[in-house]
CSV table of N, CA and C in Angstrom, one decimal:
chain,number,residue,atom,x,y,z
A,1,UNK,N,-10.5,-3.7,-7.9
A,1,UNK,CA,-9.3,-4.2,-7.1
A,1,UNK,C,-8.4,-3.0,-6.9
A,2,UNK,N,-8.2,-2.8,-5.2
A,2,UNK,CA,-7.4,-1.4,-5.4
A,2,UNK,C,-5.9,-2.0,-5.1
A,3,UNK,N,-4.9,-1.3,-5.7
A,3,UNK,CA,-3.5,-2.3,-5.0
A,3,UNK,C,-2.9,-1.6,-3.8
A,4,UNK,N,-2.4,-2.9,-3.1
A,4,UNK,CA,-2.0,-2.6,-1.5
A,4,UNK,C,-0.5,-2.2,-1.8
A,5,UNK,N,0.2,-1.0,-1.5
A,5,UNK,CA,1.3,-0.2,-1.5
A,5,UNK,C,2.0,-0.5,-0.4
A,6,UNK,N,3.3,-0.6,-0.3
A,6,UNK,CA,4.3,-1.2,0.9
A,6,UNK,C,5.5,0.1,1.4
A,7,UNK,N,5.4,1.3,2.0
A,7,UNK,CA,6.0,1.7,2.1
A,7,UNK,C,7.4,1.5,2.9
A,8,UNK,N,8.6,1.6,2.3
A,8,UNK,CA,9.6,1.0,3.0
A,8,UNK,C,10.6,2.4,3.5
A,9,UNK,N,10.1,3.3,3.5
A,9,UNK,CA,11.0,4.3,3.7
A,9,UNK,C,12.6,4.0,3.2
A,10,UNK,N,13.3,4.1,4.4
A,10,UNK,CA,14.9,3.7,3.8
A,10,UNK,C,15.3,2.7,3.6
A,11,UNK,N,15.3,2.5,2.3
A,11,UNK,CA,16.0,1.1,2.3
A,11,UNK,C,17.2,0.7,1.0
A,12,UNK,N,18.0,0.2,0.8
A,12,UNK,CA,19.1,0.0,0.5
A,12,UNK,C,18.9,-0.5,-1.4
A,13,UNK,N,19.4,-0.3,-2.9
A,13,UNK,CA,18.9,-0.5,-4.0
A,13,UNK,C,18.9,-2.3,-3.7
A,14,UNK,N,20.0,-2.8,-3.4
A,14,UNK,CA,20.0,-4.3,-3.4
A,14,UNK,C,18.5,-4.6,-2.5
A,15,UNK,N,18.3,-4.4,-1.3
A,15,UNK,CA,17.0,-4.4,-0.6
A,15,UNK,C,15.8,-4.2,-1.4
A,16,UNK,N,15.5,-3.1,-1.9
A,16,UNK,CA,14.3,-2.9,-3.1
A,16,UNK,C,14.1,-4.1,-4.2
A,17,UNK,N,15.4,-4.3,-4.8
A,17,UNK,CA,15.2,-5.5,-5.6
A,17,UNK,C,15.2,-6.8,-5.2
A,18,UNK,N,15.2,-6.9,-4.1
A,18,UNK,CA,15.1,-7.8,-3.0
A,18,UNK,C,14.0,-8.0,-2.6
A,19,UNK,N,13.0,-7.1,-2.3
A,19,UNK,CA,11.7,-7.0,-1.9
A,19,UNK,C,10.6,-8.0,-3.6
A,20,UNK,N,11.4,-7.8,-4.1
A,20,UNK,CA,10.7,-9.0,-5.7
A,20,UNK,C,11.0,-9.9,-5.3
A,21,UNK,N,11.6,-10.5,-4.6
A,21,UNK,CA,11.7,-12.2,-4.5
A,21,UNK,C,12.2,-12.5,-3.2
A,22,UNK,N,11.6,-11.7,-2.0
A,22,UNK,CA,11.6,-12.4,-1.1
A,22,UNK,C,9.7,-12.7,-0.7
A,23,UNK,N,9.8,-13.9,0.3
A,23,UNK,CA,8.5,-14.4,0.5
A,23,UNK,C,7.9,-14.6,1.6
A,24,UNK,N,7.0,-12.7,2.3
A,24,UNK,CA,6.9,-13.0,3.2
A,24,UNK,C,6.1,-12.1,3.4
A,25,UNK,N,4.4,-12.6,3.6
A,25,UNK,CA,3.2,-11.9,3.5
A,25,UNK,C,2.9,-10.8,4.4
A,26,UNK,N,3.7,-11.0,5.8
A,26,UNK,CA,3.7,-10.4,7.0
A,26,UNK,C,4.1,-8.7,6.4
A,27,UNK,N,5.1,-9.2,5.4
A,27,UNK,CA,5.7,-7.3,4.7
A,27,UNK,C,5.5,-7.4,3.5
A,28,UNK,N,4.8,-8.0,2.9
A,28,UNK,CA,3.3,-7.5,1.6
A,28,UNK,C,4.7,-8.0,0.3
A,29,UNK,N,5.7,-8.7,0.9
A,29,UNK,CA,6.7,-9.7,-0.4
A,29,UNK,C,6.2,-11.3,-0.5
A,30,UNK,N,6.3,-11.5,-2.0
A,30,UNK,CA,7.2,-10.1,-3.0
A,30,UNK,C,6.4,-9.5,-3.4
A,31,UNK,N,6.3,-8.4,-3.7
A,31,UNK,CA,5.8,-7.3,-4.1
A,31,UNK,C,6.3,-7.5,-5.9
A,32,UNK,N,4.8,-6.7,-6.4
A,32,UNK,CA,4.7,-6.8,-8.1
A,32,UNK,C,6.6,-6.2,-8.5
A,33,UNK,N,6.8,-4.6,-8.0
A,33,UNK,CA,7.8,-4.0,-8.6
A,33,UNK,C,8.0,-3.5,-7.2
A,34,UNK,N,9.4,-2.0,-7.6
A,34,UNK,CA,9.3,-1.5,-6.6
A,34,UNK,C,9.9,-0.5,-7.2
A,35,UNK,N,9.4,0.6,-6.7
A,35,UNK,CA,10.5,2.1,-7.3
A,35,UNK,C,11.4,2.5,-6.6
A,36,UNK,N,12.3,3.1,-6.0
A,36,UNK,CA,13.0,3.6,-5.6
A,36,UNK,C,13.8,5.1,-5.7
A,37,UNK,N,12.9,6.1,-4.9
A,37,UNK,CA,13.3,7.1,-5.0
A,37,UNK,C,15.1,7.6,-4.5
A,38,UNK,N,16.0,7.7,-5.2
A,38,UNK,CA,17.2,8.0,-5.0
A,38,UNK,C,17.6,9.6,-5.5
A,39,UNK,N,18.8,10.2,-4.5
A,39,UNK,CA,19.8,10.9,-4.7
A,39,UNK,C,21.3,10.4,-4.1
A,40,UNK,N,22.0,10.0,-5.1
A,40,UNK,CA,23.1,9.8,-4.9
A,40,UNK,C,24.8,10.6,-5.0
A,41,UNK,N,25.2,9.9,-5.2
A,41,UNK,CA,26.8,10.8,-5.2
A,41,UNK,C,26.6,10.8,-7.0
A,42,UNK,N,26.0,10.5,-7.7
A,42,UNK,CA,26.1,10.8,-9.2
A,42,UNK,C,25.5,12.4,-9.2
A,43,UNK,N,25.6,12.6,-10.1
A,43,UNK,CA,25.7,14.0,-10.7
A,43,UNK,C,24.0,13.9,-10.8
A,44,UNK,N,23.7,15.5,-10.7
A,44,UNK,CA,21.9,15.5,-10.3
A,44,UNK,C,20.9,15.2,-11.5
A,45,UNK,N,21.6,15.5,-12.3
A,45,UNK,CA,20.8,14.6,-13.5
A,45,UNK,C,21.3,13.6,-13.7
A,46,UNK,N,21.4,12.7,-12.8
A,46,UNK,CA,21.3,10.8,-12.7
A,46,UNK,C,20.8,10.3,-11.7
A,47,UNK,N,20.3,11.6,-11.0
A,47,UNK,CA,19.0,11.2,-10.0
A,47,UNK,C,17.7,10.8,-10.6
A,48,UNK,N,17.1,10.2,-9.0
A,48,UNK,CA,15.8,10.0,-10.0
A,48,UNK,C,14.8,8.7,-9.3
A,49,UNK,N,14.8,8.2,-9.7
A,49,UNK,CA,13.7,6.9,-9.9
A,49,UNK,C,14.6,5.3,-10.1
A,50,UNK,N,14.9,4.3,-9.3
A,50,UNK,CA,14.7,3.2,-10.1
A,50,UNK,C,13.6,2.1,-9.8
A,51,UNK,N,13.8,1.6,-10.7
A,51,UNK,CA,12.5,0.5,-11.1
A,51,UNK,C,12.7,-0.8,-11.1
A,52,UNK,N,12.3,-1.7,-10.4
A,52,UNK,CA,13.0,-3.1,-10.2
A,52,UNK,C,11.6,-4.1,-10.6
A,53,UNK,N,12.0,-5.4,-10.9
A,53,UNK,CA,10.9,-6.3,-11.1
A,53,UNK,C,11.7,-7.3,-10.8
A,54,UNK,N,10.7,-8.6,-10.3
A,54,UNK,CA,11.6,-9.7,-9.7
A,54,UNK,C,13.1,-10.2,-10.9
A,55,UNK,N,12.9,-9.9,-12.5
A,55,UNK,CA,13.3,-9.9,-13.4
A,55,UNK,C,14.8,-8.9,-13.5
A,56,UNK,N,15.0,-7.9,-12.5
A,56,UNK,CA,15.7,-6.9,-12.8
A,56,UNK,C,15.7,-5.7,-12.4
A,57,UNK,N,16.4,-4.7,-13.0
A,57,UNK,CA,16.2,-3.1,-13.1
A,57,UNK,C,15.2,-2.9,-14.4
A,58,UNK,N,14.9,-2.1,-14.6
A,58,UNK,CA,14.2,-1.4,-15.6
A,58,UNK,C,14.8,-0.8,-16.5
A,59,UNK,N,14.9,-0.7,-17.6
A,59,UNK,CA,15.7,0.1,-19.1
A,59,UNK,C,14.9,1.4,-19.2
A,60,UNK,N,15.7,2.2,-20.1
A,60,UNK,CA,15.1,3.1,-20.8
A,60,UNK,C,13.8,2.7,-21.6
A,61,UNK,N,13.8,1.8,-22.4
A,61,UNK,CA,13.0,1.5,-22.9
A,61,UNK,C,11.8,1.0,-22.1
A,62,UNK,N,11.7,0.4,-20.4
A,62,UNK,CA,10.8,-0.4,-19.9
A,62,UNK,C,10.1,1.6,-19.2
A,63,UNK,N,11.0,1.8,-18.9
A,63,UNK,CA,10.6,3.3,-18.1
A,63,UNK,C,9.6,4.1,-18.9
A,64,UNK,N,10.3,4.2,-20.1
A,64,UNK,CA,9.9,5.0,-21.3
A,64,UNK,C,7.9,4.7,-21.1
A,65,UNK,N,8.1,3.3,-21.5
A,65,UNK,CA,6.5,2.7,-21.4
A,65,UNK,C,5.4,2.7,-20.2
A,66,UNK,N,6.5,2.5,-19.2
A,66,UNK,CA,5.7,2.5,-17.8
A,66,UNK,C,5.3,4.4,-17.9
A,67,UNK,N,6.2,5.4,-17.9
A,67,UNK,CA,5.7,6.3,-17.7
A,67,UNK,C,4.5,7.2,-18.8
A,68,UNK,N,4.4,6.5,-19.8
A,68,UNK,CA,3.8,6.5,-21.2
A,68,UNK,C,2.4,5.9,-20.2
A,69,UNK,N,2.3,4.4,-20.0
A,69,UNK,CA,1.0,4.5,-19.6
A,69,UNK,C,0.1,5.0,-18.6
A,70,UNK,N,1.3,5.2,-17.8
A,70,UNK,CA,0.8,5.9,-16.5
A,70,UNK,C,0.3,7.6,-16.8
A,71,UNK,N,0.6,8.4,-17.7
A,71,UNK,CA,0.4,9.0,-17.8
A,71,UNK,C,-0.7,9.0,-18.7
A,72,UNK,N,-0.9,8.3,-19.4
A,72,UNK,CA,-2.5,7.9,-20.6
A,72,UNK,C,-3.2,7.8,-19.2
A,73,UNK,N,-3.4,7.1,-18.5
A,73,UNK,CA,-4.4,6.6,-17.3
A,73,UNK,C,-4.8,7.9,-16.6
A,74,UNK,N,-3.8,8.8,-16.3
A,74,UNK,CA,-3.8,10.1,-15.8
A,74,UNK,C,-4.8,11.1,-16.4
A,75,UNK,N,-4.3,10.9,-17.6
A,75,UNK,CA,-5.5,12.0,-18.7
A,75,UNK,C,-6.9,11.4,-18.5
A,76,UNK,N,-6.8,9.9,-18.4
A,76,UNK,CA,-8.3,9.9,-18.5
A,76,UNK,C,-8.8,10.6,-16.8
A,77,UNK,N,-8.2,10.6,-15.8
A,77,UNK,CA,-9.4,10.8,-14.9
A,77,UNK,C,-9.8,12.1,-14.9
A,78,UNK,N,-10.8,12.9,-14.2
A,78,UNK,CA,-11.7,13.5,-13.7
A,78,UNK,C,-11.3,14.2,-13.1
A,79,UNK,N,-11.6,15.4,-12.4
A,79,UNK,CA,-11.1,15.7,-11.0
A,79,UNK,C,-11.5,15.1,-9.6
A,80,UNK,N,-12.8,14.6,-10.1
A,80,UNK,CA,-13.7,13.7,-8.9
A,80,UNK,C,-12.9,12.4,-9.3
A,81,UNK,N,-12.4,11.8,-10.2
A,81,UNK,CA,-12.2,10.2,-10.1
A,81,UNK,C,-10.7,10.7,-10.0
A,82,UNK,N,-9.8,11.4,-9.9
A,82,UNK,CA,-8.5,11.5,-9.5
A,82,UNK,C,-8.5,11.6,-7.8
A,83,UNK,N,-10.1,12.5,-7.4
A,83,UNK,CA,-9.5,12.6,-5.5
A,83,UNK,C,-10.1,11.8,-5.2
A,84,UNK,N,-11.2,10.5,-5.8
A,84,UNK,CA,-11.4,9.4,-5.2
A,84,UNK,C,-10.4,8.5,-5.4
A,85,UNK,N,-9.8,8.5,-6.5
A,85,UNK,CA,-8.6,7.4,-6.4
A,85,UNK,C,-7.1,7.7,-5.3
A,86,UNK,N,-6.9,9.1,-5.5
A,86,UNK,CA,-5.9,9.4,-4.3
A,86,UNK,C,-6.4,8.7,-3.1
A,87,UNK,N,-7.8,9.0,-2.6
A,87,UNK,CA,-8.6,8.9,-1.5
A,87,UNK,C,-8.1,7.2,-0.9
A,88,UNK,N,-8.6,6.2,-2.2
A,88,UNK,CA,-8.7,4.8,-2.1
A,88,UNK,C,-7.1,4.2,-1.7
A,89,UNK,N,-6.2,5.0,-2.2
A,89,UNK,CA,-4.7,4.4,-2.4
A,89,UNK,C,-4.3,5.2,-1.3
A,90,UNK,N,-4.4,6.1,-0.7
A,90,UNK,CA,-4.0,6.6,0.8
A,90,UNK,C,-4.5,5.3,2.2
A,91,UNK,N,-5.7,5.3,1.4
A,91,UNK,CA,-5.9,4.1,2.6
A,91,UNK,C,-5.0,3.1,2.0
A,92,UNK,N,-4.6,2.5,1.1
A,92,UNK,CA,-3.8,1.0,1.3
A,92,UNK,C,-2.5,1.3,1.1
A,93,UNK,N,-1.8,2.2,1.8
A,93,UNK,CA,-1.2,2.5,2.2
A,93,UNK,C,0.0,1.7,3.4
A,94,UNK,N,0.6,0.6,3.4
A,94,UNK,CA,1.4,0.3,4.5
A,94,UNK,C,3.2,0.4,5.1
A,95,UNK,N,3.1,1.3,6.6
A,95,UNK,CA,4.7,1.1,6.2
A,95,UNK,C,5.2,0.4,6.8
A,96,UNK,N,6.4,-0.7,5.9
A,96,UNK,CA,7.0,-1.7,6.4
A,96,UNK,C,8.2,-1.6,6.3
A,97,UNK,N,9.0,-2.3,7.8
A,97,UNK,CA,10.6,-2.3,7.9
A,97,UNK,C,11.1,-2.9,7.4
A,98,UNK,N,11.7,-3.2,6.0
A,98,UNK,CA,11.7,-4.4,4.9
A,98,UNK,C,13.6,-4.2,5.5
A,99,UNK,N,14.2,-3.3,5.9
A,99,UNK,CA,16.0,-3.3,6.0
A,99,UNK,C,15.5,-4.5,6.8
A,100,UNK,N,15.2,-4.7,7.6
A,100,UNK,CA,15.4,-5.7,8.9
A,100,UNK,C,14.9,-7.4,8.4
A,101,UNK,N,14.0,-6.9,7.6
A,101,UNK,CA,13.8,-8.7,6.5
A,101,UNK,C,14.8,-8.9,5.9
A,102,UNK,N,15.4,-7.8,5.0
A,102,UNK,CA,16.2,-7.9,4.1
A,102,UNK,C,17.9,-8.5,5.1
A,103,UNK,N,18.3,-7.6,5.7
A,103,UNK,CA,19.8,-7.9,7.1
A,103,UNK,C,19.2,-9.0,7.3
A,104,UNK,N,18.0,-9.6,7.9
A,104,UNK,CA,18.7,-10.8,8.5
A,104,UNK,C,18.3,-11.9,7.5
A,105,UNK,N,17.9,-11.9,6.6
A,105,UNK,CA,17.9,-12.6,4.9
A,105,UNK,C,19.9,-12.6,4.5
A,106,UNK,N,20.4,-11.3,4.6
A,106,UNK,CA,21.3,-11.6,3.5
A,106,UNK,C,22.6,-12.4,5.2
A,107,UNK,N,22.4,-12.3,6.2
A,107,UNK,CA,23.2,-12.7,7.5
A,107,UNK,C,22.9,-14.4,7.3
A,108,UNK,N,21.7,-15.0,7.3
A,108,UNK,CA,21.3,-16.5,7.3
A,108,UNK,C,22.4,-17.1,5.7
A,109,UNK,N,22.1,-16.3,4.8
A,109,UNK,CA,22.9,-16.4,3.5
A,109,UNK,C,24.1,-16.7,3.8
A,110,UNK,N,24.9,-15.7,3.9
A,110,UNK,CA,26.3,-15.7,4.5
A,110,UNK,C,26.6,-17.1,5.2
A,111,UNK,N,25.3,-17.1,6.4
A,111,UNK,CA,26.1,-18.2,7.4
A,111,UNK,C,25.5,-19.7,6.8
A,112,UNK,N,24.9,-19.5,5.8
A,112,UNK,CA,24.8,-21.1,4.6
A,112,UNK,C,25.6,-21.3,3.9
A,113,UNK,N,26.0,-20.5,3.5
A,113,UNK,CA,27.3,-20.4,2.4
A,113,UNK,C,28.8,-20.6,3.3
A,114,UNK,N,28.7,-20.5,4.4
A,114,UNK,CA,29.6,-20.4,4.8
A,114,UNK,C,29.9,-22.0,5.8
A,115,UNK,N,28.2,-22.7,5.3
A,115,UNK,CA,28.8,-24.0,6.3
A,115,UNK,C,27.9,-24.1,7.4
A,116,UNK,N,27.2,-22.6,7.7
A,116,UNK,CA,26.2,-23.0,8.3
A,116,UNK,C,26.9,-23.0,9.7
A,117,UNK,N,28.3,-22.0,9.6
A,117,UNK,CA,28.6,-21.5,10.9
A,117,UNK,C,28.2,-19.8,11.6
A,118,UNK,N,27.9,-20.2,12.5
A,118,UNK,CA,27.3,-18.9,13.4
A,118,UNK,C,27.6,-17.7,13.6
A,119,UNK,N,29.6,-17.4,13.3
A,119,UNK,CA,30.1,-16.3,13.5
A,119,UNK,C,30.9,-16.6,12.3
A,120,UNK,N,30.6,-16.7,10.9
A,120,UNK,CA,31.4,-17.1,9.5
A,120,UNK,C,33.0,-15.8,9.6
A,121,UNK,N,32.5,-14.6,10.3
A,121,UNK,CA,33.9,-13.4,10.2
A,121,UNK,C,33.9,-13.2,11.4
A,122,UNK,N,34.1,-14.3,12.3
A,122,UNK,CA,34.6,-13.7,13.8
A,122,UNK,C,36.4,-13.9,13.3
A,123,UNK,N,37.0,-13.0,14.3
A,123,UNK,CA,38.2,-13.0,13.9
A,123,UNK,C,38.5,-11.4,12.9
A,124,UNK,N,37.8,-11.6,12.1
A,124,UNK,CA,37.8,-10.5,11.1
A,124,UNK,C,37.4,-9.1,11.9
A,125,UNK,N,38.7,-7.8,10.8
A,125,UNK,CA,38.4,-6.6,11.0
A,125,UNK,C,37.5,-5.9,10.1
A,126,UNK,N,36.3,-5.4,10.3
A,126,UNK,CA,35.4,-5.9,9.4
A,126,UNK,C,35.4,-3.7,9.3
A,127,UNK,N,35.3,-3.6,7.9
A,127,UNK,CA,35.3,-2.1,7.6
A,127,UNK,C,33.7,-1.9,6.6
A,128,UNK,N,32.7,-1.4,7.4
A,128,UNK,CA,31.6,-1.0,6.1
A,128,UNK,C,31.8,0.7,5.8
A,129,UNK,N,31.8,0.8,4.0
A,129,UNK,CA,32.2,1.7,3.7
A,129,UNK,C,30.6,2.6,3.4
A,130,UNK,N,30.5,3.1,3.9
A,130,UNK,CA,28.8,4.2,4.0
A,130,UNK,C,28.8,5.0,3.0
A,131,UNK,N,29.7,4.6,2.0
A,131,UNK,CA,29.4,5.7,0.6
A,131,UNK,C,28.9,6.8,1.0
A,132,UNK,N,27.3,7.1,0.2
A,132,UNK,CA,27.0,8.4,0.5
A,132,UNK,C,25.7,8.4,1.0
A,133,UNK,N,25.4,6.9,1.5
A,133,UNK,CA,24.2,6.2,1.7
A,133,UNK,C,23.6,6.9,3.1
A,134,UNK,N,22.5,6.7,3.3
A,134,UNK,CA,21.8,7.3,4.6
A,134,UNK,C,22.2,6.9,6.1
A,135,UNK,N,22.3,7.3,6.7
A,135,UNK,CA,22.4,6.4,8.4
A,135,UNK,C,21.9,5.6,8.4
A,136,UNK,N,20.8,5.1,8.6
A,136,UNK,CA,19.6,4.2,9.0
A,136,UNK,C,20.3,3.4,7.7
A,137,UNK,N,20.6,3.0,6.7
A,137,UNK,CA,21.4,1.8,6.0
A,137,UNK,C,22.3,1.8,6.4
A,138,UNK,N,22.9,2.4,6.6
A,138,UNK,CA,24.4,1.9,7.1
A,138,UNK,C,24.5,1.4,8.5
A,139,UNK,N,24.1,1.3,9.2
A,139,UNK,CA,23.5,1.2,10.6
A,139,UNK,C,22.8,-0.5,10.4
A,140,UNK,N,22.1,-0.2,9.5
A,140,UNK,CA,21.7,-1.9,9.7
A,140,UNK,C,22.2,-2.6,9.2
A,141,UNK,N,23.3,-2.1,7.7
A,141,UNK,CA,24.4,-3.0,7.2
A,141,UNK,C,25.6,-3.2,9.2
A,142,UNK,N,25.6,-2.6,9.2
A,142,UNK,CA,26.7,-2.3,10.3
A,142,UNK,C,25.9,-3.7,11.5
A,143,UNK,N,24.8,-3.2,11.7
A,143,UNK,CA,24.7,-4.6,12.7
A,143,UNK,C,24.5,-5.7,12.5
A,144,UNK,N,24.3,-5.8,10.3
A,144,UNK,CA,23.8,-7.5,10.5
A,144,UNK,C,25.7,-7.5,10.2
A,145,UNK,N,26.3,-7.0,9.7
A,145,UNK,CA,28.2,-7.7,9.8
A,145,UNK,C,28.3,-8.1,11.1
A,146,UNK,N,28.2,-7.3,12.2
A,146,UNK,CA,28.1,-7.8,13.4
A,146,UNK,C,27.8,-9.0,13.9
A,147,UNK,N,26.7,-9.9,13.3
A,147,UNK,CA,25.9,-10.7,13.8
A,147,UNK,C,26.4,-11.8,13.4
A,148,UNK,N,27.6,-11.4,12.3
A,148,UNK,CA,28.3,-12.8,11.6
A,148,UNK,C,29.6,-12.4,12.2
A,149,UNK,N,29.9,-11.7,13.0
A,149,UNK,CA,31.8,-11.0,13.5
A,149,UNK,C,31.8,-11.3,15.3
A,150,UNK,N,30.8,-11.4,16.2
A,150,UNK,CA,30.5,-11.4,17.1
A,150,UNK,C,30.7,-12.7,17.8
């Protein structure tokens, strides 16, 4: 069994953990876990890796083990069964625009909770703060506010 990989390029930490329990085969959710390569406004050694399961983030202790086995699995290969396995996992390889499941996932939310009105913050001066987050997230936070302000 080889496993099918979901590449999401940019996408937002609430989004990644999001990708565990949303349900939608079309973009390979939910997906087992999801890592999440980050650099943030924290100091460079609190960069890094996070690890999500439909259950959560990941602890020290879950990390600790995940990279304990992954690395046992590593020693055992080959140099031939390491470039046939890169080989096998390059092909299942898919990249998916999971911001755009995710925006209009958390917009339908809002407008349920809100009554199941169409523009829940029309009226509203609506400020999204882009921390230190990428364009391409802030951008699509930016248009689904929109889609409930409009």
């Amino acid at each position: 069994l080889i496993p099918l990989f979901a590449l999401f390029r940019l996408a937002s930490t609430p989004a990644m953990f999001n990708s565990t329990l949303t349900k939608d085969e079309a973009f390979l959710c939910p997906v087992d876990g999801s890592i999440m390569i980050t650099a943030s406004h924290l100091p460079f050694n609190r960069n890094g890796f996070k690890f999500f399961t439909n259950a959560g983030g990941l602890g020290k202790t879950d990390i600790k083990d995940v990279l304990e086995r992954a690395a046992d699995i590593y020693n055992q290969f080959t140099a031939e069964s390491l470039a046939n396995s890169e080989r096998k996992a390059s092909s299942s390889i898919k990249q998916v625009d999971y911001m755009n499941v995710y925006t209009s996932d958390l917009v339908k939310a809002v407008r349920k909770a809100a009554g199941s009105i169409e523009k829940p913050l029309g009226g509203f001066h609506i400020v999204v703060d882009a921390g230190n987050g990428p364009n391409a997230e802030v951008q699509c936070a930016f248009d689904s506010f929109s889609k409930l302000n409009i």
